[in-house]
Short mmCIF file of N, CA and C in Angstrom, two decimals:
data_model
loop_
_atom_site.label_atom_id
_atom_site.label_comp_id
_atom_site.label_asym_id
_atom_site.label_seq_id
_atom_site.Cartn_x
_atom_site.Cartn_y
_atom_site.Cartn_z
N UNK A 1059 4.47 2.14 14.11
CA UNK A 1059 3.90 0.92 14.12
C UNK A 1059 5.23 -0.22 14.22
N UNK A 1060 5.22 -1.02 15.19
CA UNK A 1060 6.37 -1.79 15.45
C UNK A 1060 6.38 -2.97 14.38
N UNK A 1061 7.65 -3.30 14.07
CA UNK A 1061 7.56 -4.47 13.07
C UNK A 1061 6.71 -4.13 11.69
N UNK A 1062 6.78 -3.00 11.04
CA UNK A 1062 5.85 -2.80 10.11
C UNK A 1062 6.65 -3.04 8.78
N UNK A 1063 6.38 -3.89 8.05
CA UNK A 1063 6.94 -4.08 6.61
C UNK A 1063 6.07 -3.69 5.54
N UNK A 1064 6.51 -2.93 4.52
CA UNK A 1064 5.69 -2.50 3.51
C UNK A 1064 6.75 -2.87 2.23
N UNK A 1065 5.85 -2.95 1.13
CA UNK A 1065 6.67 -3.29 -0.04
C UNK A 1065 5.90 -2.29 -1.22
N UNK A 1066 6.47 -1.53 -2.05
CA UNK A 1066 5.67 -0.82 -2.90
C UNK A 1066 5.86 -1.49 -4.35
N UNK A 1067 4.81 -1.55 -4.99
CA UNK A 1067 4.61 -2.45 -6.10
C UNK A 1067 3.92 -1.31 -7.39
N UNK A 1068 4.61 -1.31 -8.36
CA UNK A 1068 4.08 -0.19 -9.40
C UNK A 1068 2.94 -0.65 -10.26
N UNK A 1069 2.24 -1.67 -10.00
CA UNK A 1069 1.13 -2.13 -10.61
C UNK A 1069 -0.02 -2.45 -9.55
N UNK A 1070 -1.22 -2.58 -10.02
CA UNK A 1070 -2.23 -2.82 -9.25
C UNK A 1070 -2.41 -4.35 -9.03
N UNK A 1071 -2.34 -4.76 -7.77
CA UNK A 1071 -2.34 -6.37 -7.73
C UNK A 1071 -3.91 -6.78 -7.63
N UNK A 1072 -4.01 -7.77 -8.57
CA UNK A 1072 -5.52 -8.34 -8.78
C UNK A 1072 -5.77 -9.01 -7.39
N UNK A 1073 -7.20 -8.99 -7.13
CA UNK A 1073 -7.55 -9.50 -5.94
C UNK A 1073 -7.44 -11.02 -5.92
N UNK A 1074 -7.47 -11.74 -6.77
CA UNK A 1074 -7.30 -13.15 -7.05
C UNK A 1074 -5.87 -13.51 -6.81
N UNK A 1075 -4.80 -12.65 -6.64
CA UNK A 1075 -3.51 -12.96 -6.65
C UNK A 1075 -3.03 -12.52 -5.14
N UNK A 1076 -3.84 -12.06 -4.51
CA UNK A 1076 -3.45 -11.47 -3.13
C UNK A 1076 -3.61 -12.72 -2.14
N UNK A 1077 -2.67 -12.69 -1.24
CA UNK A 1077 -2.55 -13.69 0.04
C UNK A 1077 -3.20 -13.17 1.27
N UNK A 1078 -3.99 -13.99 1.83
CA UNK A 1078 -4.69 -13.88 2.95
C UNK A 1078 -4.04 -13.14 4.31
N UNK A 1079 -2.67 -13.50 4.42
CA UNK A 1079 -1.95 -12.94 5.56
C UNK A 1079 -1.25 -11.71 5.44
N UNK A 1080 -1.72 -11.03 4.19
CA UNK A 1080 -0.90 -9.60 3.88
C UNK A 1080 -2.12 -8.48 3.70
N UNK A 1081 -1.81 -7.32 3.85
CA UNK A 1081 -2.63 -6.09 3.84
C UNK A 1081 -2.33 -5.56 2.33
N UNK A 1082 -3.31 -5.22 1.58
CA UNK A 1082 -3.07 -4.58 0.25
C UNK A 1082 -3.82 -3.32 0.05
N UNK A 1083 -3.00 -2.29 -0.30
CA UNK A 1083 -3.43 -0.93 -0.55
C UNK A 1083 -3.27 -0.45 -1.87
N UNK A 1084 -3.72 0.80 -2.30
CA UNK A 1084 -3.53 1.10 -3.72
C UNK A 1084 -3.19 2.64 -3.25
N UNK A 1085 -2.33 3.20 -4.39
CA UNK A 1085 -1.71 4.30 -3.95
C UNK A 1085 -2.38 5.28 -5.17
N UNK A 1086 -2.89 6.31 -4.56
CA UNK A 1086 -3.51 7.52 -5.62
C UNK A 1086 -2.55 8.69 -5.71
N UNK A 1087 -2.21 8.91 -7.09
CA UNK A 1087 -1.41 10.09 -7.31
C UNK A 1087 -2.10 11.63 -6.76
N UNK A 1088 -1.49 12.45 -6.23
CA UNK A 1088 -2.08 13.60 -5.88
C UNK A 1088 -2.05 14.54 -7.24
N UNK A 1089 -3.24 15.24 -7.41
CA UNK A 1089 -3.10 16.14 -8.58
C UNK A 1089 -2.79 17.61 -8.14
N UNK A 1090 -2.66 17.63 -6.77
CA UNK A 1090 -2.48 19.00 -6.36
C UNK A 1090 -1.04 19.30 -5.83
N UNK A 1091 -0.30 18.28 -5.54
CA UNK A 1091 1.03 18.34 -4.98
C UNK A 1091 1.73 17.13 -5.40
N UNK A 1092 2.84 16.96 -4.86
CA UNK A 1092 3.81 15.97 -5.26
C UNK A 1092 3.60 14.39 -4.37
N UNK A 1093 2.55 14.56 -3.60
CA UNK A 1093 2.35 13.51 -2.67
C UNK A 1093 1.21 12.48 -3.12
N UNK A 1094 0.93 11.52 -2.38
CA UNK A 1094 -0.06 10.37 -2.79
C UNK A 1094 -0.66 10.09 -1.46
N UNK A 1095 -1.87 9.21 -1.63
CA UNK A 1095 -2.54 8.98 -0.60
C UNK A 1095 -2.61 7.35 -0.63
N UNK A 1096 -2.62 6.59 0.45
CA UNK A 1096 -2.93 5.05 0.79
C UNK A 1096 -4.33 4.85 0.72
N UNK A 1097 -5.01 3.89 0.11
CA UNK A 1097 -6.40 3.88 0.36
C UNK A 1097 -6.76 2.46 -0.17
N UNK A 1098 -7.70 1.72 0.23
CA UNK A 1098 -8.06 0.43 0.22
C UNK A 1098 -8.35 0.06 -1.39
N UNK A 1099 -8.97 1.02 -2.10
CA UNK A 1099 -9.13 0.88 -3.65
C UNK A 1099 -9.18 2.29 -4.33
N UNK A 1100 -8.57 2.28 -5.37
CA UNK A 1100 -8.31 3.52 -6.30
C UNK A 1100 -8.93 3.18 -7.63
N UNK A 1101 -9.77 4.15 -7.87
CA UNK A 1101 -10.41 3.97 -9.31
C UNK A 1101 -9.79 4.81 -10.22
N UNK A 1102 -9.28 5.91 -9.96
CA UNK A 1102 -8.54 6.91 -10.85
C UNK A 1102 -7.17 7.18 -10.22
N UNK A 1103 -6.17 7.64 -11.07
CA UNK A 1103 -5.08 8.17 -10.59
C UNK A 1103 -4.05 7.29 -9.82
N UNK A 1104 -4.44 5.72 -10.33
CA UNK A 1104 -3.62 4.81 -9.44
C UNK A 1104 -2.33 4.75 -9.91
N UNK A 1105 -1.43 4.91 -8.90
CA UNK A 1105 0.12 4.68 -9.34
C UNK A 1105 0.97 3.58 -8.69
N UNK A 1106 0.14 2.72 -8.37
CA UNK A 1106 0.63 1.25 -7.72
C UNK A 1106 0.17 0.64 -6.69
N UNK A 1107 0.76 -0.16 -5.89
CA UNK A 1107 -0.11 -0.83 -4.82
C UNK A 1107 1.19 -0.71 -3.63
N UNK A 1108 0.51 -1.08 -2.58
CA UNK A 1108 1.32 -1.10 -1.09
C UNK A 1108 1.03 -2.49 -0.49
N UNK A 1109 1.90 -3.15 -0.49
CA UNK A 1109 1.61 -4.48 0.30
C UNK A 1109 2.35 -4.47 1.67
N UNK A 1110 1.48 -4.88 2.92
CA UNK A 1110 1.91 -4.61 4.25
C UNK A 1110 1.73 -5.97 4.92
N UNK A 1111 2.45 -5.95 5.92
CA UNK A 1111 2.19 -7.31 6.94
C UNK A 1111 1.17 -6.67 7.98
N UNK A 1112 0.91 -5.55 8.06
CA UNK A 1112 0.08 -5.04 9.12
C UNK A 1112 -1.30 -4.22 8.59
N UNK A 1113 -2.09 -3.87 9.22
CA UNK A 1113 -3.34 -3.15 8.62
C UNK A 1113 -2.84 -1.74 9.12
N UNK A 1114 -2.73 -0.96 7.95
CA UNK A 1114 -2.31 0.57 8.15
C UNK A 1114 -3.50 1.51 8.47
N UNK A 1115 -4.71 1.26 7.79
CA UNK A 1115 -5.88 2.16 7.77
C UNK A 1115 -6.76 2.06 9.14
N UNK A 1116 -6.94 0.84 9.49
CA UNK A 1116 -7.77 0.73 10.62
C UNK A 1116 -8.99 1.15 10.07
N UNK A 1117 -9.73 2.13 10.92
CA UNK A 1117 -11.07 2.77 10.65
C UNK A 1117 -11.06 3.81 9.35
N UNK A 1118 -9.84 4.28 9.28
CA UNK A 1118 -9.78 5.44 8.07
C UNK A 1118 -9.89 4.96 6.71
N UNK A 1119 -10.18 5.99 6.09
CA UNK A 1119 -10.49 5.67 4.59
C UNK A 1119 -9.35 5.71 3.72
N UNK A 1120 -8.40 6.76 4.34
CA UNK A 1120 -6.91 6.84 3.79
C UNK A 1120 -6.07 7.48 4.65
N UNK A 1121 -4.87 7.33 4.29
CA UNK A 1121 -3.78 7.98 5.02
C UNK A 1121 -2.88 8.78 3.85
N UNK A 1122 -2.26 9.62 4.27
CA UNK A 1122 -1.31 10.45 3.30
C UNK A 1122 0.09 9.78 3.40
N UNK A 1123 0.91 10.04 2.26
CA UNK A 1123 2.11 9.60 2.27
C UNK A 1123 3.09 10.06 3.46
N UNK A 1124 2.71 11.25 3.86
CA UNK A 1124 3.41 11.62 5.16
C UNK A 1124 3.09 10.88 6.52
N UNK A 1125 1.91 10.59 6.36
CA UNK A 1125 1.39 9.70 7.78
C UNK A 1125 2.06 8.30 7.46
N UNK A 1126 2.22 7.85 6.40
CA UNK A 1126 3.02 6.38 6.12
C UNK A 1126 4.30 6.62 6.79
N UNK A 1127 4.93 7.59 6.22
CA UNK A 1127 6.48 7.63 6.50
C UNK A 1127 6.64 7.98 7.86
N UNK A 1128 5.62 8.57 8.90
CA UNK A 1128 5.67 8.67 10.21
C UNK A 1128 5.49 7.24 10.75
N UNK A 1129 5.08 6.16 10.29
CA UNK A 1129 5.08 5.08 10.81
C UNK A 1129 6.16 4.20 11.03
N UNK A 1130 7.42 4.65 10.43
CA UNK A 1130 8.69 4.08 10.82
C UNK A 1130 8.60 2.68 10.41
N UNK A 1131 8.59 2.43 9.11
CA UNK A 1131 8.52 1.02 8.59
C UNK A 1131 9.75 0.49 7.85
N UNK A 1132 9.77 -0.65 7.68
CA UNK A 1132 11.01 -1.25 6.89
C UNK A 1132 10.42 -1.52 5.47
N UNK A 1133 11.06 -0.99 4.62
CA UNK A 1133 10.80 -1.43 3.08
C UNK A 1133 11.50 -2.60 2.73
N UNK A 1134 10.88 -3.44 2.16
CA UNK A 1134 11.09 -4.86 1.80
C UNK A 1134 10.80 -5.16 0.35
N UNK A 1135 11.49 -6.09 -0.09
CA UNK A 1135 11.17 -6.61 -1.33
C UNK A 1135 10.54 -8.08 -1.32
N UNK A 1136 10.40 -8.63 -0.29
CA UNK A 1136 9.88 -10.07 -0.29
C UNK A 1136 8.58 -10.07 0.17
N UNK A 1137 7.68 -9.32 0.50
CA UNK A 1137 6.40 -9.63 0.86
C UNK A 1137 5.57 -10.34 -0.43
N UNK A 1138 5.68 -9.73 -1.47
CA UNK A 1138 5.06 -10.05 -2.88
C UNK A 1138 5.97 -10.28 -3.85
N UNK A 1139 5.74 -11.34 -4.71
CA UNK A 1139 6.77 -11.49 -5.89
C UNK A 1139 5.88 -10.68 -6.95
N UNK A 1140 6.63 -9.63 -7.48
CA UNK A 1140 6.22 -8.81 -8.47
C UNK A 1140 5.83 -9.68 -9.68
N UNK A 1141 6.52 -10.57 -10.09
CA UNK A 1141 6.31 -11.39 -11.17
C UNK A 1141 4.96 -12.30 -11.21
N UNK A 1142 4.38 -12.12 -9.87
CA UNK A 1142 3.14 -13.07 -9.89
C UNK A 1142 1.98 -12.05 -10.26
N UNK A 1143 2.12 -10.80 -10.52
CA UNK A 1143 1.11 -9.91 -11.09
C UNK A 1143 0.58 -9.99 -12.40
#
């Protein structure tokens, strides 16, 4: 995905703190292997959030960490201010 920027955050970002121009996903830890999935909302096994400048999922319910890394993104620290959480 061209010009994709992502920021990993170690907490769940509350809905009221989210900006309309960004996309927010939650990370679910895998109980089976060392990976994780990226989903719109995670009720259990939440290990953080992912903030992006583009929609990652489209019509999908989730993607894997492997699928994310295949997207050739730039990891940044300035999409979301962590101290706002």
